[in-house]
Short mmCIF file of C-alpha atoms in Angstrom, two decimals:
data_model
loop_
_atom_site.label_atom_id
_atom_site.label_comp_id
_atom_site.label_asym_id
_atom_site.label_seq_id
_atom_site.Cartn_x
_atom_site.Cartn_y
_atom_site.Cartn_z
CA MET A 9 7.87 0.95 11.33
CA LEU A 10 7.96 0.54 15.91
CA ARG A 11 12.14 0.89 15.48
CA ILE A 12 11.39 3.09 12.27
CA MET A 13 8.76 5.60 14.40
CA TYR A 14 9.85 5.72 17.69
CA GLY A 15 13.27 3.79 18.37
CA LYS A 16 12.17 1.03 20.21
CA SER A 17 12.01 -2.21 18.76
CA THR A 18 10.43 -5.78 20.04
CA PRO A 19 11.86 -9.84 19.24
CA THR A 20 8.19 -11.00 18.47
CA ALA A 21 4.78 -8.71 18.34
CA THR A 22 2.98 -11.20 20.30
CA ASN A 23 4.10 -9.98 23.70
CA ALA A 24 5.29 -5.65 22.51
CA PRO A 25 2.10 -3.90 23.82
CA GLU A 26 2.54 -1.23 20.95
CA ILE A 27 2.28 -4.15 18.49
CA ILE A 28 -0.95 -5.61 19.73
CA VAL A 29 -2.31 -2.51 20.67
CA MET A 30 -2.09 -1.07 17.57
CA HIS A 31 -3.93 -4.37 15.86
CA LYS A 32 -6.69 -3.56 17.88
CA MET A 33 -7.02 0.13 17.00
CA LEU A 34 -6.56 -1.42 13.24
CA LYS A 35 -9.28 -3.74 13.17
CA ARG A 36 -11.69 -0.17 13.98
CA PHE A 37 -9.51 1.13 11.54
CA LEU A 38 -10.64 -0.18 8.74
CA MET A 39 -14.47 -1.55 10.50
CA VAL A 40 -14.66 2.23 10.38
CA MET A 41 -13.48 3.46 6.98
CA ARG A 42 -16.01 1.55 4.88
CA PRO A 43 -18.26 3.23 3.40
CA GLY A 44 -21.38 3.47 5.83
CA ALA A 45 -20.38 1.46 8.40
CA PHE A 46 -21.95 4.27 10.66
CA LEU A 47 -25.99 6.13 10.34
CA VAL A 48 -24.45 8.99 10.42
CA ASP A 49 -22.17 8.60 7.46
CA ARG A 50 -25.32 8.99 5.39
CA TYR A 51 -27.59 10.22 7.90
CA PRO A 52 -25.03 13.87 10.34
CA ILE A 53 -27.40 14.81 11.82
CA LEU A 54 -27.23 11.73 14.48
CA LYS A 55 -23.83 12.79 15.82
CA TYR A 56 -26.34 15.64 18.12
CA VAL A 57 -28.07 12.93 19.53
CA PRO A 58 -26.61 12.62 22.97
CA GLY A 59 -24.82 9.21 23.68
CA TYR A 60 -24.62 8.04 19.91
CA THR A 61 -20.59 9.03 19.26
CA THR A 62 -20.14 7.21 22.68
CA GLU A 63 -17.61 3.76 21.50
CA LEU A 64 -15.65 6.00 18.53
CA GLU A 65 -15.20 9.17 21.12
CA GLU A 66 -13.73 6.25 23.31
CA TRP A 67 -11.55 4.47 20.68
CA ARG A 68 -10.45 8.36 19.98
CA ARG A 69 -9.27 8.22 23.44
CA GLU A 70 -7.62 5.02 23.58
CA GLU A 71 -6.10 5.50 20.31
CA SER A 72 -4.89 8.83 21.27
CA GLN A 73 -3.71 7.52 24.56
CA VAL A 74 -1.20 5.22 23.35
CA PHE A 75 -0.35 7.80 20.48
CA HIS A 76 1.08 10.21 23.21
CA ASP A 77 2.13 7.27 25.45
CA GLN A 78 4.62 6.66 22.59
CA LEU A 79 5.78 9.98 21.84
CA ASP A 80 6.08 11.29 25.49
CA ARG A 81 8.44 7.89 26.49
CA VAL A 82 10.68 9.41 22.45
CA SER A 83 10.54 13.13 24.55
CA ARG A 84 12.62 11.25 28.09
CA GLU A 85 14.72 9.57 26.13
CA LEU A 86 15.18 12.20 24.51
CA ALA A 87 15.75 14.42 27.33
CA THR A 88 18.70 11.99 29.19
CA GLY A 89 20.57 11.22 26.27
CA LYS A 90 19.00 8.03 25.51
CA ALA A 91 16.72 8.63 21.82
CA GLY A 92 17.89 6.54 19.14
CA PRO A 93 17.78 7.80 15.75
CA SER A 94 13.46 7.37 14.97
CA PHE A 95 11.12 10.32 13.44
CA ALA A 96 9.64 10.77 17.03
CA ARG A 97 12.53 12.06 17.94
CA TYR A 98 13.09 14.26 14.33
CA LEU A 99 9.93 15.86 15.14
CA LEU A 100 10.72 16.50 18.94
CA GLU A 101 14.06 18.23 17.71
CA ASN A 102 12.69 19.93 15.31
CA GLN A 103 9.05 21.27 16.40
CA SER A 104 10.40 25.46 16.80
CA SER A 105 11.11 24.75 12.36
CA HIS A 106 7.75 22.55 11.41
CA LYS A 107 5.22 24.76 13.76
CA LEU A 108 3.82 21.54 14.36
CA SER A 109 1.50 20.95 17.87
CA ASP A 110 2.03 18.18 20.20
CA ASP A 111 -1.20 16.35 19.24
CA GLU A 112 -0.34 16.57 14.78
CA MET A 113 2.90 15.50 16.41
CA VAL A 114 1.54 12.74 17.94
CA TYR A 115 -0.88 11.72 15.67
CA LEU A 116 1.99 11.80 12.64
CA ALA A 117 3.73 9.84 14.18
CA GLY A 118 1.63 7.37 15.29
CA SER A 119 -0.83 7.00 11.70
CA LEU A 120 2.62 6.81 9.81
CA PHE A 121 3.01 3.72 12.46
CA GLY A 122 -0.59 2.50 12.26
CA VAL A 123 -1.12 2.01 8.50
CA GLY A 124 2.60 1.32 8.01
CA LEU A 125 1.56 -1.85 9.78
CA ASP A 126 -0.11 -2.99 7.66
CA THR A 127 -0.36 -1.95 4.67
CA THR A 128 3.91 -2.44 4.33
CA ALA A 129 2.61 -6.43 5.55
CA VAL A 130 0.17 -6.55 3.18
CA ALA A 131 1.64 -5.61 0.08
CA ILE A 132 5.02 -8.02 1.00
CA MET A 133 3.26 -10.92 1.22
CA SER A 134 1.41 -9.73 -2.34
CA VAL A 135 5.50 -10.14 -3.48
CA VAL A 136 5.29 -13.05 -2.36
CA MET A 137 2.59 -14.64 -3.32
CA ALA A 138 3.87 -13.24 -7.26
CA SER A 139 7.26 -14.39 -6.77
CA ALA A 140 5.25 -18.28 -6.12
CA CYS A 141 2.59 -18.03 -8.95
CA TYR A 142 4.99 -16.19 -12.11
CA PRO A 143 8.29 -18.37 -11.55
CA LYS A 144 9.48 -16.55 -14.78
CA ALA A 145 9.60 -13.28 -13.38
CA GLN A 146 11.08 -14.25 -10.46
CA GLU A 147 13.61 -15.67 -12.11
CA LYS A 148 14.69 -12.26 -14.18
CA VAL A 149 14.64 -10.17 -10.82
CA GLN A 150 17.01 -12.94 -9.62
CA GLU A 151 19.11 -12.98 -12.25
CA GLN A 152 19.57 -8.71 -12.49
CA LEU A 153 20.36 -9.21 -8.79
CA ASP A 154 23.08 -12.08 -8.96
CA ILE A 155 24.77 -9.16 -11.92
CA VAL A 156 24.47 -6.47 -9.79
CA VAL A 157 24.70 -7.83 -6.54
CA GLY A 158 26.00 -10.91 -6.65
CA ARG A 159 26.49 -13.78 -4.42
CA ASP A 160 29.19 -12.23 -1.93
CA ARG A 161 27.12 -9.74 -0.14
CA ALA A 162 23.43 -8.82 0.10
CA PRO A 163 21.63 -6.14 -1.31
CA THR A 164 21.12 -2.39 0.15
CA PHE A 165 19.43 0.74 -0.92
CA ASP A 166 22.33 1.43 -2.18
CA ASP A 167 21.43 -0.78 -5.18
CA TYR A 168 18.02 0.89 -5.39
CA ASN A 169 18.96 3.04 -9.54
CA SER A 170 20.38 -0.45 -10.47
CA LEU A 171 17.99 -3.11 -9.71
CA PRO A 172 15.22 -1.89 -12.13
CA GLN A 173 13.73 -5.41 -12.30
CA ILE A 174 12.56 -5.21 -8.41
CA GLU A 175 11.73 -1.93 -8.87
CA ALA A 176 8.97 -2.79 -11.22
CA PHE A 177 8.11 -6.43 -9.96
CA MET A 178 7.04 -3.65 -7.21
CA LEU A 179 5.23 -2.24 -9.08
CA GLU A 180 2.78 -4.87 -11.11
CA CYS A 181 2.45 -6.21 -7.70
CA LEU A 182 0.65 -3.40 -6.26
CA ARG A 183 -1.48 -3.15 -8.96
CA TRP A 184 -1.81 -6.85 -9.91
CA ARG A 185 -3.38 -7.35 -5.88
CA PRO A 186 -3.57 -3.16 -4.74
CA VAL A 187 -3.38 -3.18 -0.80
CA THR A 188 -6.35 -0.58 -0.85
CA PRO A 189 -9.31 -2.02 -3.61
CA LEU A 190 -11.69 1.23 -3.38
CA GLY A 191 -8.93 3.49 -2.42
CA PHE A 192 -10.07 5.96 1.03
CA ALA A 193 -12.60 9.03 1.05
CA HIS A 194 -12.38 11.51 0.45
CA LEU A 195 -14.92 14.60 0.32
CA ALA A 196 -16.03 17.06 -2.87
CA SER A 197 -14.99 20.44 -1.95
CA ALA A 198 -17.53 21.61 -4.06
CA ASP A 199 -19.44 20.68 -7.33
CA ILE A 200 -17.54 19.42 -9.75
CA VAL A 201 -18.87 18.62 -13.29
CA TYR A 202 -17.39 15.02 -14.56
CA LYS A 203 -17.91 13.68 -18.35
CA GLY A 204 -21.90 15.71 -17.30
CA MET A 205 -21.85 14.25 -14.67
CA CYS A 206 -22.02 16.30 -11.65
CA ILE A 207 -20.80 14.88 -7.51
CA PRO A 208 -22.07 17.50 -5.64
CA GLU A 209 -20.41 19.54 -3.05
CA GLY A 210 -20.42 17.14 0.43
CA ALA A 211 -20.85 13.95 -1.62
CA ALA A 212 -17.74 11.04 -0.58
CA VAL A 213 -15.66 10.53 -4.08
CA PHE A 214 -13.54 7.48 -4.03
CA GLY A 215 -10.68 6.46 -6.48
CA ASN A 216 -12.05 2.69 -6.89
CA HIS A 217 -8.42 0.88 -7.68
CA TRP A 218 -8.98 -2.20 -8.12
CA ALA A 219 -11.32 -0.33 -11.18
CA ILE A 220 -8.30 1.49 -12.65
CA SER A 221 -5.67 -1.00 -12.52
CA ARG A 222 -8.35 -3.14 -14.92
CA ASP A 223 -8.17 -0.67 -17.54
CA PRO A 224 -7.19 -2.25 -20.63
CA SER A 225 -6.52 0.62 -22.11
CA VAL A 226 -3.73 1.57 -19.67
CA TYR A 227 -2.71 -1.82 -18.64
CA PRO A 228 -2.81 -4.52 -21.49
CA ASP A 229 -4.13 -7.64 -20.59
CA PRO A 230 -4.83 -6.57 -16.82
CA GLU A 231 -5.52 -9.95 -15.69
CA GLN A 232 -2.12 -11.65 -16.62
CA PHE A 233 0.98 -10.70 -14.39
CA ASP A 234 3.65 -8.65 -16.13
CA PRO A 235 6.16 -6.45 -14.38
CA GLU A 236 8.21 -5.88 -17.79
CA ARG A 237 5.22 -3.62 -18.54
CA TRP A 238 6.61 -0.70 -16.02
CA LEU A 239 10.25 -0.79 -18.13
CA ASN A 240 10.91 0.95 -21.04
CA SER A 241 13.13 -0.38 -23.93
CA GLU A 242 16.39 0.44 -22.32
CA GLY A 243 15.29 -1.46 -19.13
CA LYS A 244 14.63 0.69 -17.19
CA ILE A 245 11.42 2.48 -15.35
CA ARG A 246 9.31 3.75 -17.83
CA ASP A 247 7.88 7.65 -16.78
CA ASP A 248 5.50 7.41 -18.70
CA LEU A 249 3.08 5.19 -16.58
CA LYS A 250 1.35 5.46 -13.27
CA PHE A 251 -0.52 3.43 -10.66
CA PRO A 252 -2.35 5.12 -7.92
CA SER A 253 -1.81 2.89 -4.50
CA PHE A 254 -0.93 5.74 -2.46
CA GLY A 255 -4.33 7.85 -3.10
CA PHE A 256 -4.07 11.17 -4.55
CA GLY A 257 -3.55 14.68 -3.73
CA ARG A 258 -3.14 16.26 -1.10
CA ARG A 259 -3.83 13.69 1.09
CA ILE A 260 -1.95 10.58 -0.47
CA CYS A 261 -0.29 8.52 1.12
CA PRO A 262 2.91 10.52 3.62
CA GLY A 263 4.46 7.81 4.15
CA ARG A 264 4.96 6.56 0.96
CA HIS A 265 8.63 6.45 0.57
CA ILE A 266 8.96 4.13 3.26
CA ALA A 267 7.00 1.93 1.77
CA ASN A 268 8.39 1.82 -1.26
CA ARG A 269 11.72 1.67 -0.15
CA SER A 270 10.28 -1.16 2.33
CA VAL A 271 8.63 -3.85 0.03
CA PHE A 272 12.00 -2.67 -2.13
CA ILE A 273 14.72 -4.01 0.80
CA ASN A 274 11.96 -7.13 1.93
CA ALA A 275 11.37 -8.07 -1.90
CA ALA A 276 15.15 -7.63 -2.99
CA LEU A 277 16.55 -9.48 0.20
CA LEU A 278 14.13 -12.54 -0.47
CA LEU A 279 14.42 -12.83 -3.84
CA TRP A 280 17.75 -12.62 -3.77
CA SER A 281 18.49 -15.27 -1.01
CA PHE A 282 15.47 -17.52 -1.80
CA LYS A 283 13.55 -19.31 -4.58
CA ILE A 284 10.12 -19.19 -3.79
CA THR A 285 7.92 -21.69 -5.10
CA GLN A 286 4.13 -22.69 -4.34
CA ASP A 287 3.96 -25.90 -2.47
CA PRO A 288 2.75 -28.77 -5.09
CA GLU A 289 0.03 -30.17 -2.11
CA ASN A 290 -1.75 -26.43 -1.41
CA PRO A 291 -1.99 -23.89 -4.12
CA ILE A 292 -2.10 -20.93 -4.23
CA ASP A 293 -5.59 -19.19 -4.21
CA GLN A 294 -4.14 -16.29 -6.25
CA MET A 295 -7.93 -14.01 -5.44
CA GLY A 296 -7.64 -15.29 -2.18
CA PHE A 297 -7.95 -11.91 0.20
CA ALA A 298 -10.16 -11.05 2.60
CA ASP A 299 -12.86 -8.31 2.25
CA GLY A 300 -11.79 -5.31 3.75
CA VAL A 301 -10.79 -1.27 3.21
CA VAL A 302 -6.82 -3.16 2.77
CA ALA A 303 -7.04 -6.26 1.22
CA HIS A 304 -5.75 -9.33 3.11
CA PRO A 305 -4.50 -11.59 1.93
CA LYS A 306 -5.61 -15.64 3.51
CA PRO A 307 -3.56 -17.58 4.42
CA PHE A 308 -1.65 -19.69 1.85
CA SER A 309 2.13 -21.82 1.65
CA ALA A 310 5.21 -20.96 -0.20
CA ARG A 311 7.81 -23.10 -0.07
CA PHE A 312 11.89 -21.41 0.28
CA GLN A 313 14.75 -23.19 -1.24
CA PRO A 314 18.29 -21.06 -0.70
CA ARG A 315 19.81 -19.71 -3.38
CA PHE A 316 23.29 -20.95 -2.10
CA GLY A 317 22.84 -24.55 -2.12
CA ASP A 318 22.85 -25.06 1.89
CA GLU A 319 21.58 -22.48 4.61
CA GLY A 320 24.78 -22.10 6.33
CA SER A 321 26.06 -20.60 3.32
CA LEU A 322 23.02 -18.08 3.53
CA ARG A 323 23.22 -17.72 7.10
CA ASN A 324 27.53 -16.92 6.61
CA VAL A 325 26.27 -13.92 4.73
CA MET A 326 23.39 -12.44 6.57
CA ALA A 327 25.51 -12.54 9.51
CA LYS A 328 27.93 -9.56 7.81
CA TYR A 329 24.81 -8.03 6.74
CA GLY A 330 25.13 -3.85 7.68
CA GLU A 331 28.66 -3.61 8.27
CA GLY A 332 30.05 -0.62 6.80
CA LEU A 333 27.09 0.52 5.79
#
């Protein structure tokens, strides 16, 4: 995400100041987004009480400074001809056409970086968990990978449309264990009458992803992990079945395409490279997720066995990965 957004990479997250501070801000964000986390959510008049929002304002200033620093760095690199490809560079080079202010660009790039850093990682962990817990579903994905990709090269983004089994596996992971079980708050901009009930203007509304994912009229046997539910009789992704993994309407996640592609390439490379199984001595708790706006899996064990027979063969293929792309 750091490279995509700002054209910068780091060998380890533990020593990267941008990632360290972002994780700190993400913890604050997840706390603030919990329904009723602050009394001001229920009693808006409190925002006029002197000093009440001091802490929140300090958090906002710190967040703004981090995001501004990143965009400013890319701007300096752009001026000296040292900027590599990145979303921030694209924003800066096209500001006159997209007409975003500096603050809007700062928060667009910063928000995508922060949210992608967290939610996409959670989605990939769910892919690993499901692979270990449902070996038959994993095998179907690997059968298609062997047919389409083979063993002489690794899968790439060019294989996306030829690997519906992986897309179905991804879609089922996002339904089976929603990344944001409750979704994010929306605001009713007017009184809404729904099934005889009035949702008053100004009310906070949550599209409960967990409840939607468990609707048996849409997803039969909803507790069962079944990627095949997303495929039609021709083995292609159904266009009549959806799940709101990225939210709704105007406020739908702007980074959903990046997230989907990121989860796809990680899932494809992992399942092409390894057979993932549970550790018999440490079985996976499939309901082991931390309570929160984003459902982080609790630590679990999984075994990765190279599908090439030995680690050396896998390393030889991956050493050439990206050549000619």
